Coordinates of C-alpha atoms in Angstrom, one line a residue:
M225 CA 17.5 6.0 1.3
S226 CA 20.4 7.0 -0.2
Q227 CA 18.3 8.8 -3.2
Y228 CA 17.4 11.8 -0.1
P229 CA 20.8 12.2 2.6
S230 CA 18.9 15.5 3.9
V231 CA 16.0 14.2 4.5
V232 CA 15.2 13.0 7.9
M233 CA 13.7 9.5 8.0
A234 CA 10.8 8.8 11.0
L235 CA 9.0 5.7 10.9
L236 CA 5.4 6.2 10.3
P237 CA 2.6 4.0 12.3
I238 CA 0.1 2.1 10.1
L239 CA -3.2 1.7 10.5
C240 CA -5.2 -1.5 11.1
F241 CA -7.9 -2.8 9.9
P242 CA -10.9 -2.0 10.6
D243 CA -9.9 1.7 11.0
P244 CA -12.1 3.4 9.5
R245 CA -9.3 5.8 7.8
L246 CA -8.7 3.3 5.6
H247 CA -11.5 4.2 3.7
Q248 CA -10.9 7.6 3.0
V249 CA -10.3 8.1 -0.5
A250 CA -7.0 9.8 -1.3
Q251 CA -6.6 13.2 -2.7
P252 CA -4.3 14.4 -5.8
V253 CA -1.0 15.6 -4.9
A254 CA -0.3 18.5 -6.5
A255 CA 2.7 19.2 -7.3
V256 CA 6.3 16.5 -5.5
D257 CA 8.0 19.1 -4.0
D258 CA 10.3 18.4 -0.8
R259 CA 7.5 18.0 1.7
V260 CA 6.2 15.0 -0.4
R261 CA 9.8 13.3 -0.9
A262 CA 10.1 13.8 2.9
I263 CA 6.9 11.4 2.8
V264 CA 7.9 9.0 0.4
A265 CA 11.1 8.8 2.7
D266 CA 9.3 8.0 6.0
M267 CA 6.9 5.6 4.2
F268 CA 10.0 3.6 2.4
E269 CA 11.8 3.6 5.7
T270 CA 8.5 2.5 7.2
M271 CA 7.8 -0.2 4.7
Y272 CA 10.9 -1.7 5.0
D273 CA 11.0 -1.9 8.8
A274 CA 7.7 -3.4 8.6
K275 CA 8.6 -6.2 6.2
G276 CA 6.4 -5.0 4.0
I277 CA 6.7 -5.0 -0.3
G278 CA 4.1 -1.9 -0.4
L279 CA 2.2 0.4 1.5
A280 CA 0.0 3.6 -0.1
A281 CA -0.3 6.7 1.9
T282 CA -3.7 6.2 3.4
Q283 CA -2.2 2.9 5.6
V284 CA -0.2 5.8 7.4
D285 CA -3.0 8.2 7.4
V286 CA -1.6 10.6 4.8
H287 CA -4.8 11.2 2.7
E288 CA -2.5 11.7 -0.7
R289 CA -2.2 9.2 -4.1
I290 CA 1.5 8.3 -3.0
V291 CA 2.2 4.0 -3.0
V292 CA 6.1 3.3 -2.8
I293 CA 6.9 0.0 -3.7
D294 CA 9.8 -2.5 -3.2
V295 CA 9.6 -6.5 -4.7
S296 CA 13.0 -7.4 -5.8
E297 CA 14.4 -9.7 -3.1
E298 CA 17.7 -7.3 -2.0
R299 CA 15.6 -4.7 -1.6
D300 CA 17.2 -2.1 -3.1
E301 CA 14.8 -1.1 -5.9
P302 CA 12.6 1.3 -4.9
L303 CA 9.6 2.6 -6.9
V304 CA 7.9 5.5 -6.2
L305 CA 4.3 6.2 -8.1
V306 CA 3.0 9.3 -7.6
N307 CA -0.9 10.2 -8.6
P308 CA -0.8 6.7 -10.0
E309 CA -4.0 5.8 -12.3
I310 CA -3.9 2.2 -13.9
T311 CA -4.4 3.0 -17.9
W312 CA -5.0 -0.9 -18.4
S313 CA -5.2 -4.4 -17.0
S314 CA -5.4 -7.9 -18.1
P315 CA -8.6 -9.4 -18.8
E316 CA -6.4 -12.9 -17.9
T317 CA -6.8 -12.8 -13.8
R318 CA -5.2 -15.2 -11.2
V319 CA -6.3 -15.7 -7.6
G320 CA -3.3 -15.0 -5.3
E321 CA -2.5 -15.6 -1.9
E322 CA -2.6 -11.4 -0.6
G323 CA -1.4 -10.2 2.8
C324 CA -1.3 -6.5 4.1
L325 CA 0.6 -4.3 6.5
S326 CA -2.6 -2.9 7.5
V327 CA -4.0 -6.7 8.3
P328 CA -1.5 -8.0 10.2
G329 CA -1.1 -11.7 10.1
I330 CA -3.5 -12.3 7.8
Y331 CA -3.8 -14.1 4.3
D332 CA -6.4 -14.5 1.6
G333 CA -6.8 -15.2 -2.1
V334 CA -7.9 -12.6 -3.8
E335 CA -8.1 -12.1 -7.9
R336 CA -6.2 -9.6 -9.5
S337 CA -5.3 -8.8 -13.0
L338 CA -2.0 -10.8 -14.4
A339 CA -0.8 -7.8 -15.8
V340 CA -1.4 -4.0 -15.9
R341 CA -0.2 -0.4 -16.9
V342 CA -0.3 2.6 -14.5
R343 CA 0.9 6.3 -15.2
A344 CA 2.3 8.1 -12.6
Q345 CA 5.0 10.7 -11.2
D346 CA 8.3 9.5 -10.0
A347 CA 9.8 10.7 -6.8
D348 CA 11.2 14.2 -9.3
G349 CA 8.1 14.7 -10.7
V350 CA 8.8 13.3 -14.0
E351 CA 5.6 11.1 -15.8
R352 CA 6.0 7.5 -16.6
T353 CA 4.5 4.9 -17.5
I354 CA 5.4 1.3 -16.1
E355 CA 4.2 -2.2 -17.4
A356 CA 3.8 -4.8 -14.3
E357 CA 3.2 -8.0 -14.0
G358 CA 3.8 -11.1 -12.0
L359 CA 4.0 -9.6 -8.2
L360 CA 4.5 -6.2 -9.4
A361 CA 1.4 -5.8 -10.8
V362 CA -0.6 -7.6 -7.6
C363 CA 1.4 -5.4 -5.6
I364 CA 0.2 -1.9 -7.3
Q365 CA -3.4 -3.3 -7.8
H366 CA -3.6 -3.7 -4.2
E367 CA -1.3 0.0 -3.2
L368 CA -3.8 1.5 -5.6
D369 CA -7.3 -0.2 -3.5
H370 CA -6.0 1.6 -1.0
L371 CA -5.8 4.9 -2.3
Q372 CA -9.2 4.2 -3.3
G373 CA -10.1 3.3 0.5
K374 CA -10.6 -0.4 -0.3
V375 CA -8.5 -3.2 2.6
F376 CA -8.0 -6.3 0.2
V377 CA -10.4 -8.2 3.2
E378 CA -13.1 -6.7 1.4
Y379 CA -12.9 -8.9 -1.6
L380 CA -13.8 -11.8 1.1
S381 CA -17.2 -12.9 2.3
P382 CA -19.0 -10.7 4.8
L383 CA -18.4 -14.0 7.2
K384 CA -14.8 -14.3 7.0
R385 CA -14.5 -10.5 7.0
G386 CA -16.3 -10.7 9.6
R387 CA -13.8 -13.1 11.1
I388 CA -10.6 -10.8 10.4
K389 CA -12.2 -7.9 11.8
T390 CA -13.2 -9.5 15.3
K391 CA -9.1 -11.0 15.5
L392 CA -7.8 -7.9 15.1
L393 CA -10.1 -6.4 17.2
K394 CA -9.3 -8.7 20.5
Q395 CA -5.5 -8.1 19.3
H396 CA -5.8 -4.5 19.7
K397 CA -7.3 -4.8 22.8
A398 CA -4.6 -7.2 24.0
Q399 CA -2.1 -4.9 22.9
Q400 CA -3.6 -2.0 24.8
A401 CA -4.1 -4.2 27.9
E402 CA 0.0 -4.9 28.0
R403 CA 0.5 -1.1 27.5
A404 CA -1.5 0.0 30.4

């Protein structure tokens, strides 16, 4: 990201469901400093490389309340949320198809509020309030779930969740066998 020219960015490994680390609750960030900005830069590089629109720190095994999002077509509207809290959700909801970088290749319907208001710090530590609707609102809710240790498949029936877990474990074993 051009905002952080002195930061050397790195791709981070993304945890995949059913990794138990995805269920860890993220801790608040004490201060937005160079360490946090380096994590943010790495998260953006990882998210863009994986063709995602959002990434929570929990997904890259950093258990702090940090989220990066970019829902723009051009991938040029990065949004950083540090210590985000949803302060309002619309009572109107909609079921929409969701996917997740931690649950590769799986998409299913999840009910979410149509609009949200979130308070968070940006990459400079400045507190902001963001009103979001549509895809951005869905993405914010999805990523904040990760910070609470919740993966979107937990909204699905136990039967569907079990099938997804079995499928991803088989894929993981096949990938490990290929590397051996």
